[in-house]
Amino acid sequence: MALLEVEKLTVIEPRSPTWGRVGTDPSKLVDGVSFSVPPGQCVAIVGEHHSGTLPLTFALLGLAHVAEGRVVFNDREITNLSDRQMRPIRRQMPALFSDDFGSLPPHQTIDRILIGAHACGGGSRDKGDRIREIQRAMERAGLPLSSRHQYPRDLGPGDRQRTALARALLQQPRMLILRDFTRGLDPSLQAVLLNRLSDLKEELGLALLLITHDLAVADHMAPEIHVMSRGKIVDSGPRDSVISDPQHDYTRRLIASAVTLRA
């Protein structure tokens, strides 16, 4: 049984010039998309700018209105829930974006950021347990313990991403949504973070939904790949099948431009 099930999901541009006109179709940012993520598995959605991956991400998080279709997480339908209803859901499937400098409070130390995440995730109120649980999350994310008293601006891009990952782990998630999480990092650091995510998937039984513009990243991480273009899934299947026998010209172009991360 799937942890996340997305069925025929459609998201419409709310400010489309054709909005509400008789006999016209509003602009569909996501058009009838279906896929699932099993527990403890990694699935990739690949698409470049304007492919529909960003509104898809927002729809999964309850930040964009779903016009048609449904989203089911952990056997509960979460389509178009209120923001208040979605808050505990987002803690179970937090989203991490490329260089999370903007999402980390600039005037809080890393320690303070992680203490807040620990409290939101229902961690122990005992001070000693809290310290140990935060340190464990930092170690799992590969974040040096010496960074606890630094501010986000003091960290490099890699450690900011590790901070975001540690913060997410403290919420005790079932799944991570990784939206271009390693974009902009140098290839060696990118590979280190991706390998750490793979290790966490195995260690904690985490499901991973990898939403990326980079087919090479999907190839490195996900046994199952779905390719999006203009709001639709145009190629879908096991990784080797999608890469060795692409069914759509868009997928072929992605393959031609990809730089492999395989050793």
C-alpha atoms as an extended CHARMM CRD file, in Angstrom:
* protein
*
       263  EXT
         1         1  MET       CA              0.0000000000        0.0000000000        0.0000000000  PROA      1               0.0000000000
         2         2  ALA       CA              1.2830000000        3.4620000000       -0.9100000000  PROA      2               0.0000000000
         3         3  LEU       CA              2.2070000000        6.0360000000        1.7200000000  PROA      3               0.0000000000
         4         4  LEU       CA              1.4090000000        8.8420000000       -0.7400000000  PROA      4               0.0000000000
         5         5  GLU       CA             -1.1480000000        8.3760000000       -3.5050000000  PROA      5               0.0000000000
         6         6  VAL       CA             -1.7750000000       11.0940000000       -6.0870000000  PROA      6               0.0000000000
         7         7  GLU       CA             -4.6920000000       10.4660000000       -8.4290000000  PROA      7               0.0000000000
         8         8  LYS       CA             -5.4750000000       12.5060000000      -11.5680000000  PROA      8               0.0000000000
         9         9  LEU       CA             -4.3310000000       15.7200000000       -9.8980000000  PROA      9               0.0000000000
        10        10  THR       CA             -5.1450000000       18.9660000000      -11.6900000000  PROA      10              0.0000000000
        11        11  VAL       CA             -4.0870000000       22.4430000000      -10.5630000000  PROA      11              0.0000000000
        12        12  ILE       CA             -5.4050000000       25.4790000000      -12.4540000000  PROA      12              0.0000000000
        13        13  GLU       CA             -3.7370000000       28.8710000000      -12.7660000000  PROA      13              0.0000000000
        14        14  PRO       CA             -6.0260000000       31.0780000000      -10.6330000000  PROA      14              0.0000000000
        15        15  ARG       CA             -5.2170000000       34.2180000000      -12.6170000000  PROA      15              0.0000000000
        16        16  SER       CA             -5.5520000000       32.6950000000      -16.0580000000  PROA      16              0.0000000000
        17        17  PRO       CA             -7.0080000000       35.2000000000      -18.5900000000  PROA      17              0.0000000000
        18        18  THR       CA             -9.5990000000       32.5580000000      -19.4870000000  PROA      18              0.0000000000
        19        19  TRP       CA            -10.6920000000       32.0050000000      -15.8900000000  PROA      19              0.0000000000
        20        20  GLY       CA            -14.4830000000       31.6880000000      -15.7630000000  PROA      20              0.0000000000
        21        21  ARG       CA            -15.1760000000       32.2800000000      -19.4570000000  PROA      21              0.0000000000
        22        22  VAL       CA            -17.7900000000       30.0710000000      -21.0530000000  PROA      22              0.0000000000
        23        23  GLY       CA            -16.3630000000       27.7380000000      -23.6820000000  PROA      23              0.0000000000
        24        24  THR       CA            -12.7200000000       28.1860000000      -22.6460000000  PROA      24              0.0000000000
        25        25  ASP       CA            -10.3590000000       25.9970000000      -20.6380000000  PROA      25              0.0000000000
        26        26  PRO       CA             -8.3860000000       27.6710000000      -17.8430000000  PROA      26              0.0000000000
        27        27  SER       CA             -4.6330000000       27.1830000000      -17.8810000000  PROA      27              0.0000000000
        28        28  LYS       CA             -3.7140000000       23.8810000000      -16.2450000000  PROA      28              0.0000000000
        29        29  LEU       CA             -0.4430000000       24.0300000000      -14.3290000000  PROA      29              0.0000000000
        30        30  VAL       CA             -0.7770000000       20.3560000000      -13.4010000000  PROA      30              0.0000000000
        31        31  ASP       CA             -2.9190000000       18.2210000000      -15.6890000000  PROA      31              0.0000000000
        32        32  GLY       CA             -4.2060000000       14.8320000000      -14.5410000000  PROA      32              0.0000000000
        33        33  VAL       CA             -1.0270000000       13.6850000000      -12.7890000000  PROA      33              0.0000000000
        34        34  SER       CA             -1.0230000000       10.3110000000      -11.0110000000  PROA      34              0.0000000000
        35        35  PHE       CA              1.7440000000        8.5310000000       -9.1000000000  PROA      35              0.0000000000
        36        36  SER       CA              2.3890000000        6.8640000000       -5.7530000000  PROA      36              0.0000000000
        37        37  VAL       CA              5.2120000000        6.6270000000       -3.2300000000  PROA      37              0.0000000000
        38        38  PRO       CA              5.4680000000        3.3590000000       -1.2590000000  PROA      38              0.0000000000
        39        39  PRO       CA              6.6990000000        3.4180000000        2.3550000000  PROA      39              0.0000000000
        40        40  GLY       CA             10.4740000000        3.5110000000        2.5930000000  PROA      40              0.0000000000
        41        41  GLN       CA             10.9900000000        3.9930000000       -1.1490000000  PROA      41              0.0000000000
        42        42  CYS       CA             12.3000000000        6.8150000000       -3.3460000000  PROA      42              0.0000000000
        43        43  VAL       CA             10.3060000000        8.0560000000       -6.3310000000  PROA      43              0.0000000000
        44        44  ALA       CA             11.4550000000       10.8780000000       -8.6200000000  PROA      44              0.0000000000
        45        45  ILE       CA              9.4560000000       13.4800000000      -10.5260000000  PROA      45              0.0000000000
        46        46  VAL       CA             11.6800000000       15.1170000000      -13.1470000000  PROA      46              0.0000000000
        47        47  GLY       CA             10.8700000000       18.3330000000      -14.9660000000  PROA      47              0.0000000000
        48        48  GLU       CA             12.4870000000       21.6250000000      -15.8840000000  PROA      48              0.0000000000
        49        49  HSD       CA             11.2000000000       25.1560000000      -15.2520000000  PROA      49              0.0000000000
        50        50  HSD       CA              7.4870000000       25.5300000000      -16.1430000000  PROA      50              0.0000000000
        51        51  SER       CA              7.0180000000       21.7560000000      -16.3300000000  PROA      51              0.0000000000
        52        52  GLY       CA              4.5030000000       21.8380000000      -13.4740000000  PROA      52              0.0000000000
        53        53  THR       CA              6.6770000000       20.4220000000      -10.7140000000  PROA      53              0.0000000000
        54        54  LEU       CA              6.4600000000       23.5400000000       -8.5100000000  PROA      54              0.0000000000
        55        55  PRO       CA              2.6410000000       23.7950000000       -8.4530000000  PROA      55              0.0000000000
        56        56  LEU       CA              2.5770000000       20.0240000000       -7.9260000000  PROA      56              0.0000000000
        57        57  THR       CA              4.7950000000       20.4790000000       -4.8670000000  PROA      57              0.0000000000
        58        58  PHE       CA              2.5540000000       23.2370000000       -3.5260000000  PROA      58              0.0000000000
        59        59  ALA       CA             -0.5620000000       21.1180000000       -4.0880000000  PROA      59              0.0000000000
        60        60  LEU       CA              0.9090000000       18.2360000000       -2.0880000000  PROA      60              0.0000000000
        61        61  LEU       CA              1.6580000000       20.6460000000        0.7720000000  PROA      61              0.0000000000
        62        62  GLY       CA             -1.8160000000       22.1850000000        0.6960000000  PROA      62              0.0000000000
        63        63  LEU       CA             -0.4760000000       25.4950000000       -0.6250000000  PROA      63              0.0000000000
        64        64  ALA       CA             -2.2300000000       25.3450000000       -4.0110000000  PROA      64              0.0000000000
        65        65  HSD       CA             -5.8710000000       24.5650000000       -4.6880000000  PROA      65              0.0000000000
        66        66  VAL       CA             -6.5780000000       21.2090000000       -6.3220000000  PROA      66              0.0000000000
        67        67  ALA       CA             -9.2130000000       21.6180000000       -9.0420000000  PROA      67              0.0000000000
        68        68  GLU       CA             -9.5850000000       17.8980000000       -9.7590000000  PROA      68              0.0000000000
        69        69  GLY       CA             -8.2260000000       14.6400000000       -8.4090000000  PROA      69              0.0000000000
        70        70  ARG       CA             -7.0880000000       13.7850000000       -4.9220000000  PROA      70              0.0000000000
        71        71  VAL       CA             -4.0840000000       13.3680000000       -2.6490000000  PROA      71              0.0000000000
        72        72  VAL       CA             -4.0040000000       10.6050000000       -0.0320000000  PROA      72              0.0000000000
        73        73  PHE       CA             -1.2560000000       10.4480000000        2.6030000000  PROA      73              0.0000000000
        74        74  ASN       CA             -0.9870000000        7.6430000000        5.1370000000  PROA      74              0.0000000000
        75        75  ASP       CA             -4.5290000000        6.4440000000        4.2880000000  PROA      75              0.0000000000
        76        76  ARG       CA             -6.0230000000        9.9030000000        4.8110000000  PROA      76              0.0000000000
        77        77  GLU       CA             -7.2870000000       12.1120000000        2.0200000000  PROA      77              0.0000000000
        78        78  ILE       CA             -5.6190000000       15.5060000000        2.3900000000  PROA      78              0.0000000000
        79        79  THR       CA             -6.9380000000       17.2100000000       -0.7560000000  PROA      79              0.0000000000
        80        80  ASN       CA             -7.6820000000       20.8960000000       -0.1010000000  PROA      80              0.0000000000
        81        81  LEU       CA             -7.5370000000       20.6670000000        3.6740000000  PROA      81              0.0000000000
        82        82  SER       CA             -7.3190000000       23.9440000000        5.5710000000  PROA      82              0.0000000000
        83        83  ASP       CA             -3.9220000000       25.3220000000        6.5210000000  PROA      83              0.0000000000
        84        84  ARG       CA             -4.5670000000       24.4200000000       10.1470000000  PROA      84              0.0000000000
        85        85  GLN       CA             -5.4380000000       20.8350000000        9.1990000000  PROA      85              0.0000000000
        86        86  MET       CA             -2.3530000000       20.5660000000        6.9890000000  PROA      86              0.0000000000
        87        87  ARG       CA              0.1850000000       21.6540000000        9.6080000000  PROA      87              0.0000000000
        88        88  PRO       CA              0.5810000000       18.2260000000       11.2580000000  PROA      88              0.0000000000
        89        89  ILE       CA              0.6030000000       16.6120000000        7.7980000000  PROA      89              0.0000000000
        90        90  ARG       CA              3.4760000000       18.8720000000        6.6990000000  PROA      90              0.0000000000
        91        91  ARG       CA              5.4460000000       17.7620000000        9.7390000000  PROA      91              0.0000000000
        92        92  GLN       CA              5.0360000000       14.1580000000        8.5820000000  PROA      92              0.0000000000
        93        93  MET       CA              6.1370000000       15.0120000000        5.0280000000  PROA      93              0.0000000000
        94        94  PRO       CA              8.2220000000       18.2030000000        5.2350000000  PROA      94              0.0000000000
        95        95  ALA       CA              9.5190000000       19.7840000000        2.0360000000  PROA      95              0.0000000000
        96        96  LEU       CA             13.1590000000       20.7830000000        1.6030000000  PROA      96              0.0000000000
        97        97  PHE       CA             14.0540000000       23.1900000000       -1.1840000000  PROA      97              0.0000000000
        98        98  SER       CA             17.2840000000       24.2500000000       -2.8930000000  PROA      98              0.0000000000
        99        99  ASP       CA             19.6430000000       26.1500000000       -0.5400000000  PROA      99              0.0000000000
       100       100  ASP       CA             17.3020000000       26.6840000000        2.3790000000  PROA      100             0.0000000000
       101       101  PHE       CA             19.0070000000       29.9530000000        3.4500000000  PROA      101             0.0000000000
       102       102  GLY       CA             15.7000000000       31.7650000000        2.8870000000  PROA      102             0.0000000000
       103       103  SER       CA             13.7130000000       29.3260000000        5.0260000000  PROA      103             0.0000000000
       104       104  LEU       CA             16.0910000000       29.3950000000        7.9910000000  PROA      104             0.0000000000
       105       105  PRO       CA             15.3890000000       32.2280000000       10.4580000000  PROA      105             0.0000000000
       106       106  PRO       CA             18.3820000000       34.5590000000        9.9630000000  PROA      106             0.0000000000
       107       107  HSD       CA             18.4210000000       35.8910000000       13.5270000000  PROA      107             0.0000000000
       108       108  GLN       CA             18.3250000000       32.5020000000       15.2540000000  PROA      108             0.0000000000
       109       109  THR       CA             21.2920000000       30.2600000000       15.9220000000  PROA      109             0.0000000000
       110       110  ILE       CA             21.2690000000       26.7480000000       14.4920000000  PROA      110             0.0000000000
       111       111  ASP       CA             20.7200000000       25.4660000000       18.0310000000  PROA      111             0.0000000000
       112       112  ARG       CA             17.6160000000       27.6240000000       18.4730000000  PROA      112             0.0000000000
       113       113  ILE       CA             16.2460000000       26.5750000000       15.0690000000  PROA      113             0.0000000000
       114       114  LEU       CA             16.6510000000       22.9060000000       15.9290000000  PROA      114             0.0000000000
       115       115  ILE       CA             15.1900000000       23.3020000000       19.4260000000  PROA      115             0.0000000000
       116       116  GLY       CA             12.0670000000       24.7630000000       17.8190000000  PROA      116             0.0000000000
       117       117  ALA       CA             11.8430000000       21.8670000000       15.3650000000  PROA      117             0.0000000000
       118       118  HSD       CA             12.3370000000       19.3960000000       18.2060000000  PROA      118             0.0000000000
       119       119  ALA       CA              9.4050000000       20.9150000000       20.1100000000  PROA      119             0.0000000000
       120       120  CYS       CA              7.1520000000       20.8720000000       17.0270000000  PROA      120             0.0000000000
       121       121  GLY       CA              8.0350000000       17.2370000000       16.4170000000  PROA      121             0.0000000000
       122       122  GLY       CA              6.9310000000       16.1740000000       19.8710000000  PROA      122             0.0000000000
       123       123  GLY       CA             10.4120000000       15.4300000000       21.1880000000  PROA      123             0.0000000000
       124       124  SER       CA             11.2060000000       14.7550000000       24.8280000000  PROA      124             0.0000000000
       125       125  ARG       CA             10.8220000000       17.6780000000       27.2440000000  PROA      125             0.0000000000
       126       126  ASP       CA             13.7300000000       16.4410000000       29.3190000000  PROA      126             0.0000000000
       127       127  LYS       CA             16.6860000000       18.7300000000       28.6430000000  PROA      127             0.0000000000
       128       128  GLY       CA             19.2280000000       15.9330000000       28.4850000000  PROA      128             0.0000000000
       129       129  ASP       CA             17.0790000000       13.8990000000       26.0950000000  PROA      129             0.0000000000
       130       130  ARG       CA             16.4680000000       16.9870000000       23.9780000000  PROA      130             0.0000000000
       131       131  ILE       CA             20.1850000000       17.6700000000       23.6310000000  PROA      131             0.0000000000
       132       132  ARG       CA             20.8600000000       14.0560000000       22.6830000000  PROA      132             0.0000000000
       133       133  GLU       CA             18.0150000000       13.9550000000       20.1450000000  PROA      133             0.0000000000
       134       134  ILE       CA             19.1530000000       17.1980000000       18.4990000000  PROA      134             0.0000000000
       135       135  GLN       CA             22.7450000000       15.9870000000       18.3520000000  PROA      135             0.0000000000
       136       136  ARG       CA             21.5690000000       12.7160000000       16.8150000000  PROA      136             0.0000000000
       137       137  ALA       CA             19.6230000000       14.5910000000       14.1220000000  PROA      137             0.0000000000
       138       138  MET       CA             22.6840000000       16.7340000000       13.3720000000  PROA      138             0.0000000000
       139       139  GLU       CA             24.8600000000       13.6380000000       13.0780000000  PROA      139             0.0000000000
       140       140  ARG       CA             22.3580000000       11.9550000000       10.7820000000  PROA      140             0.0000000000
       141       141  ALA       CA             22.2860000000       15.0490000000        8.5810000000  PROA      141             0.0000000000
       142       142  GLY       CA             26.0870000000       15.3160000000        8.5850000000  PROA      142             0.0000000000
       143       143  LEU       CA             25.9670000000       18.7240000000       10.2810000000  PROA      143             0.0000000000
       144       144  PRO       CA             28.9960000000       19.4590000000       12.5110000000  PROA      144             0.0000000000
       145       145  LEU       CA             28.0550000000       19.8170000000       16.1700000000  PROA      145             0.0000000000
       146       146  SER       CA             30.2970000000       22.8840000000       16.2730000000  PROA      146             0.0000000000
       147       147  SER       CA             27.7630000000       24.7540000000       14.1230000000  PROA      147             0.0000000000
       148       148  ARG       CA             25.1320000000       24.8510000000       16.8840000000  PROA      148             0.0000000000
       149       149  HSD       CA             26.0200000000       28.3820000000       17.9800000000  PROA      149             0.0000000000
       150       150  GLN       CA             26.3950000000       29.7880000000       14.4830000000  PROA      150             0.0000000000
       151       151  TYR       CA             23.8030000000       31.6140000000       12.3950000000  PROA      151             0.0000000000
       152       152  PRO       CA             22.6200000000       30.5140000000        8.9390000000  PROA      152             0.0000000000
       153       153  ARG       CA             24.6670000000       33.2980000000        7.3410000000  PROA      153             0.0000000000
       154       154  ASP       CA             27.8160000000       31.7970000000        8.8710000000  PROA      154             0.0000000000
       155       155  LEU       CA             27.3190000000       28.4580000000        7.1120000000  PROA      155             0.0000000000
       156       156  GLY       CA             28.1320000000       27.3980000000        3.5820000000  PROA      156             0.0000000000
       157       157  PRO       CA             25.3780000000       26.1590000000        1.2370000000  PROA      157             0.0000000000
       158       158  GLY       CA             26.0360000000       22.5170000000        2.1000000000  PROA      158             0.0000000000
       159       159  ASP       CA             25.7000000000       23.0390000000        5.8490000000  PROA      159             0.0000000000
       160       160  ARG       CA             22.5650000000       25.1390000000        5.3830000000  PROA      160             0.0000000000
       161       161  GLN       CA             21.0530000000       22.1720000000        3.5480000000  PROA      161             0.0000000000
       162       162  ARG       CA             22.2170000000       19.8660000000        6.3330000000  PROA      162             0.0000000000
       163       163  THR       CA             20.5580000000       22.1980000000        8.8450000000  PROA      163             0.0000000000
       164       164  ALA       CA             17.3080000000       22.0050000000        6.8940000000  PROA      164             0.0000000000
       165       165  LEU       CA             17.6050000000       18.2170000000        6.8290000000  PROA      165             0.0000000000
       166       166  ALA       CA             18.3030000000       17.9980000000       10.5760000000  PROA      166             0.0000000000
       167       167  ARG       CA             15.3160000000       20.2560000000       11.2470000000  PROA      167             0.0000000000
       168       168  ALA       CA             13.0980000000       18.0070000000        9.1290000000  PROA      168             0.0000000000
       169       169  LEU       CA             14.3340000000       14.8410000000       10.8610000000  PROA      169             0.0000000000
       170       170  LEU       CA             13.4610000000       16.2980000000       14.2740000000  PROA      170             0.0000000000
       171       171  GLN       CA              9.8150000000       16.3970000000       13.1990000000  PROA      171             0.0000000000
       172       172  GLN       CA              9.8710000000       12.5790000000       12.9260000000  PROA      172             0.0000000000
       173       173  PRO       CA              8.6430000000       12.4870000000        9.3160000000  PROA      173             0.0000000000
       174       174  ARG       CA              7.3080000000        9.5320000000        7.3520000000  PROA      174             0.0000000000
       175       175  MET       CA              8.4310000000       11.0550000000        4.0460000000  PROA      175             0.0000000000
       176       176  LEU       CA             10.6330000000       13.8900000000        2.7870000000  PROA      176             0.0000000000
       177       177  ILE       CA              9.7030000000       15.9820000000       -0.2450000000  PROA      177             0.0000000000
       178       178  LEU       CA             12.9920000000       17.0750000000       -1.8140000000  PROA      178             0.0000000000
       179       179  ARG       CA             12.4400000000       19.8750000000       -4.2960000000  PROA      179             0.0000000000
       180       180  ASP       CA             15.7700000000       20.4730000000       -6.1050000000  PROA      180             0.0000000000
       181       181  PHE       CA             17.3920000000       19.9540000000       -2.6960000000  PROA      181             0.0000000000
       182       182  THR       CA             20.9700000000       19.7530000000       -4.0240000000  PROA      182             0.0000000000
       183       183  ARG       CA             20.6490000000       22.2790000000       -6.8450000000  PROA      183             0.0000000000
       184       184  GLY       CA             23.5320000000       24.7460000000       -7.0420000000  PROA      184             0.0000000000
       185       185  LEU       CA             25.9330000000       22.5970000000       -5.0330000000  PROA      185             0.0000000000
       186       186  ASP       CA             29.1700000000       21.3450000000       -6.5260000000  PROA      186             0.0000000000
       187       187  PRO       CA             28.9630000000       17.7430000000       -7.8200000000  PROA      187             0.0000000000
       188       188  SER       CA             31.0240000000       16.1830000000       -5.0240000000  PROA      188             0.0000000000
       189       189  LEU       CA             28.9290000000       17.7990000000       -2.2720000000  PROA      189             0.0000000000
       190       190  GLN       CA             25.7680000000       16.9610000000       -4.1730000000  PROA      190             0.0000000000
       191       191  ALA       CA             26.7360000000       13.2840000000       -4.2800000000  PROA      191             0.0000000000
       192       192  VAL       CA             27.5870000000       13.2980000000       -0.5460000000  PROA      192             0.0000000000
       193       193  LEU       CA             24.1560000000       14.6920000000        0.3810000000  PROA      193             0.0000000000
       194       194  LEU       CA             22.3140000000       12.3270000000       -1.9490000000  PROA      194             0.0000000000
       195       195  ASN       CA             24.1640000000        9.3340000000       -0.5220000000  PROA      195             0.0000000000
       196       196  ARG       CA             23.3330000000       10.5000000000        3.0000000000  PROA      196             0.0000000000
       197       197  LEU       CA             19.6630000000       10.6990000000        2.0640000000  PROA      197             0.0000000000
       198       198  SER       CA             19.8420000000        7.1590000000        0.7020000000  PROA      198             0.0000000000
       199       199  ASP       CA             21.3930000000        5.9960000000        3.9760000000  PROA      199             0.0000000000
       200       200  LEU       CA             18.6600000000        7.7340000000        5.9960000000  PROA      200             0.0000000000
       201       201  LYS       CA             16.0060000000        6.1110000000        3.8450000000  PROA      201             0.0000000000
       202       202  GLU       CA             17.4030000000        2.7010000000        4.7530000000  PROA      202             0.0000000000
       203       203  GLU       CA             18.1130000000        3.5130000000        8.4150000000  PROA      203             0.0000000000
       204       204  LEU       CA             14.8130000000        5.2100000000        9.2540000000  PROA      204             0.0000000000
       205       205  GLY       CA             12.4940000000        3.6760000000        6.6580000000  PROA      205             0.0000000000
       206       206  LEU       CA             11.8580000000        7.1290000000        5.1910000000  PROA      206             0.0000000000
       207       207  ALA       CA             10.0280000000        7.5390000000        1.9150000000  PROA      207             0.0000000000
       208       208  LEU       CA             11.5510000000       10.1210000000       -0.4220000000  PROA      208             0.0000000000
       209       209  LEU       CA              9.7460000000       12.1010000000       -3.1150000000  PROA      209             0.0000000000
       210       210  LEU       CA             12.4900000000       13.6260000000       -5.2210000000  PROA      210             0.0000000000
       211       211  ILE       CA             11.2220000000       16.5270000000       -7.3460000000  PROA      211             0.0000000000
       212       212  THR       CA             14.0700000000       17.7310000000       -9.5310000000  PROA      212             0.0000000000
       213       213  HSD       CA             15.0310000000       19.3540000000      -12.8150000000  PROA      213             0.0000000000
       214       214  ASP       CA             18.0810000000       17.0810000000      -13.0200000000  PROA      214             0.0000000000
       215       215  LEU       CA             17.5830000000       13.6280000000      -14.5280000000  PROA      215             0.0000000000
       216       216  ALA       CA             21.0650000000       12.5980000000      -13.3540000000  PROA      216             0.0000000000
       217       217  VAL       CA             20.0030000000       13.1500000000       -9.7290000000  PROA      217             0.0000000000
       218       218  ALA       CA             16.8900000000       11.0340000000      -10.2850000000  PROA      218             0.0000000000
       219       219  ASP       CA             19.0380000000        8.3360000000      -11.8970000000  PROA      219             0.0000000000
       220       220  HSD       CA             21.3290000000        8.3740000000       -8.8510000000  PROA      220             0.0000000000
       221       221  MET       CA             18.5120000000        8.0590000000       -6.3070000000  PROA      221             0.0000000000
       222       222  ALA       CA             15.2220000000        6.6680000000       -7.5460000000  PROA      222             0.0000000000
       223       223  PRO       CA             14.2390000000        3.2190000000       -8.8390000000  PROA      223             0.0000000000
       224       224  GLU       CA             11.0740000000        4.7960000000      -10.2840000000  PROA      224             0.0000000000
       225       225  ILE       CA             11.0130000000        7.9620000000      -12.4020000000  PROA      225             0.0000000000
       226       226  HSD       CA              8.1580000000       10.0930000000      -13.7520000000  PROA      226             0.0000000000
       227       227  VAL       CA              8.9780000000       12.8400000000      -16.2620000000  PROA      227             0.0000000000
       228       228  MET       CA              6.7830000000       15.9590000000      -16.3520000000  PROA      228             0.0000000000
       229       229  SER       CA              6.3920000000       18.4190000000      -19.2160000000  PROA      229             0.0000000000
       230       230  ARG       CA              3.7750000000       21.1580000000      -19.5350000000  PROA      230             0.0000000000
       231       231  GLY       CA              1.8980000000       19.8990000000      -16.5150000000  PROA      231             0.0000000000
       232       232  LYS       CA              1.6140000000       16.2800000000      -17.6150000000  PROA      232             0.0000000000
       233       233  ILE       CA              3.5650000000       13.1070000000      -16.9540000000  PROA      233             0.0000000000
       234       234  VAL       CA              4.9720000000       12.1870000000      -20.3680000000  PROA      234             0.0000000000
       235       235  ASP       CA              7.2510000000        9.3020000000      -19.3820000000  PROA      235             0.0000000000
       236       236  SER       CA              6.9810000000        6.9480000000      -16.4470000000  PROA      236             0.0000000000
       237       237  GLY       CA              8.3700000000        3.6820000000      -15.1810000000  PROA      237             0.0000000000
       238       238  PRO       CA             11.4040000000        1.9300000000      -13.7110000000  PROA      238             0.0000000000
       239       239  ARG       CA             14.5840000000        4.0080000000      -13.8860000000  PROA      239             0.0000000000
       240       240  ASP       CA             16.4190000000        1.7970000000      -16.3820000000  PROA      240             0.0000000000
       241       241  SER       CA             13.3910000000        1.6470000000      -18.6710000000  PROA      241             0.0000000000
       242       242  VAL       CA             12.8750000000        5.4190000000      -18.7080000000  PROA      242             0.0000000000
       243       243  ILE       CA             16.5510000000        6.1370000000      -19.3490000000  PROA      243             0.0000000000
       244       244  SER       CA             17.3080000000        3.3480000000      -21.8380000000  PROA      244             0.0000000000
       245       245  ASP       CA             14.0020000000        3.4510000000      -23.7270000000  PROA      245             0.0000000000
       246       246  PRO       CA             12.4240000000        6.9260000000      -23.3730000000  PROA      246             0.0000000000
       247       247  GLN       CA              8.9860000000        7.3060000000      -24.9180000000  PROA      247             0.0000000000
       248       248  HSD       CA              8.8830000000       11.0880000000      -25.2980000000  PROA      248             0.0000000000
       249       249  ASP       CA             11.1320000000       13.6140000000      -27.0520000000  PROA      249             0.0000000000
       250       250  TYR       CA             11.2890000000       15.7280000000      -23.8910000000  PROA      250             0.0000000000
       251       251  THR       CA             12.7840000000       12.7990000000      -21.9670000000  PROA      251             0.0000000000
       252       252  ARG       CA             15.3130000000       12.2420000000      -24.7390000000  PROA      252             0.0000000000
       253       253  ARG       CA             16.4110000000       15.8780000000      -24.4820000000  PROA      253             0.0000000000
       254       254  LEU       CA             16.8160000000       15.5530000000      -20.7080000000  PROA      254             0.0000000000
       255       255  ILE       CA             18.9340000000       12.4450000000      -21.1900000000  PROA      255             0.0000000000
       256       256  ALA       CA             21.0980000000       14.1600000000      -23.7930000000  PROA      256             0.0000000000
       257       257  SER       CA             21.8110000000       17.0810000000      -21.4590000000  PROA      257             0.0000000000
       258       258  ALA       CA             22.2860000000       15.0510000000      -18.2490000000  PROA      258             0.0000000000
       259       259  VAL       CA             25.6230000000       14.6450000000      -16.4960000000  PROA      259             0.0000000000
       260       260  THR       CA             25.7270000000       11.2630000000      -14.7720000000  PROA      260             0.0000000000
       261       261  LEU       CA             26.4400000000       10.9740000000      -11.0540000000  PROA      261             0.0000000000
       262       262  ARG       CA             27.1980000000        7.2620000000      -11.2350000000  PROA      262             0.0000000000
       263       263  ALA       CA             30.6840000000        6.3460000000      -10.0780000000  PROA      263             0.0000000000
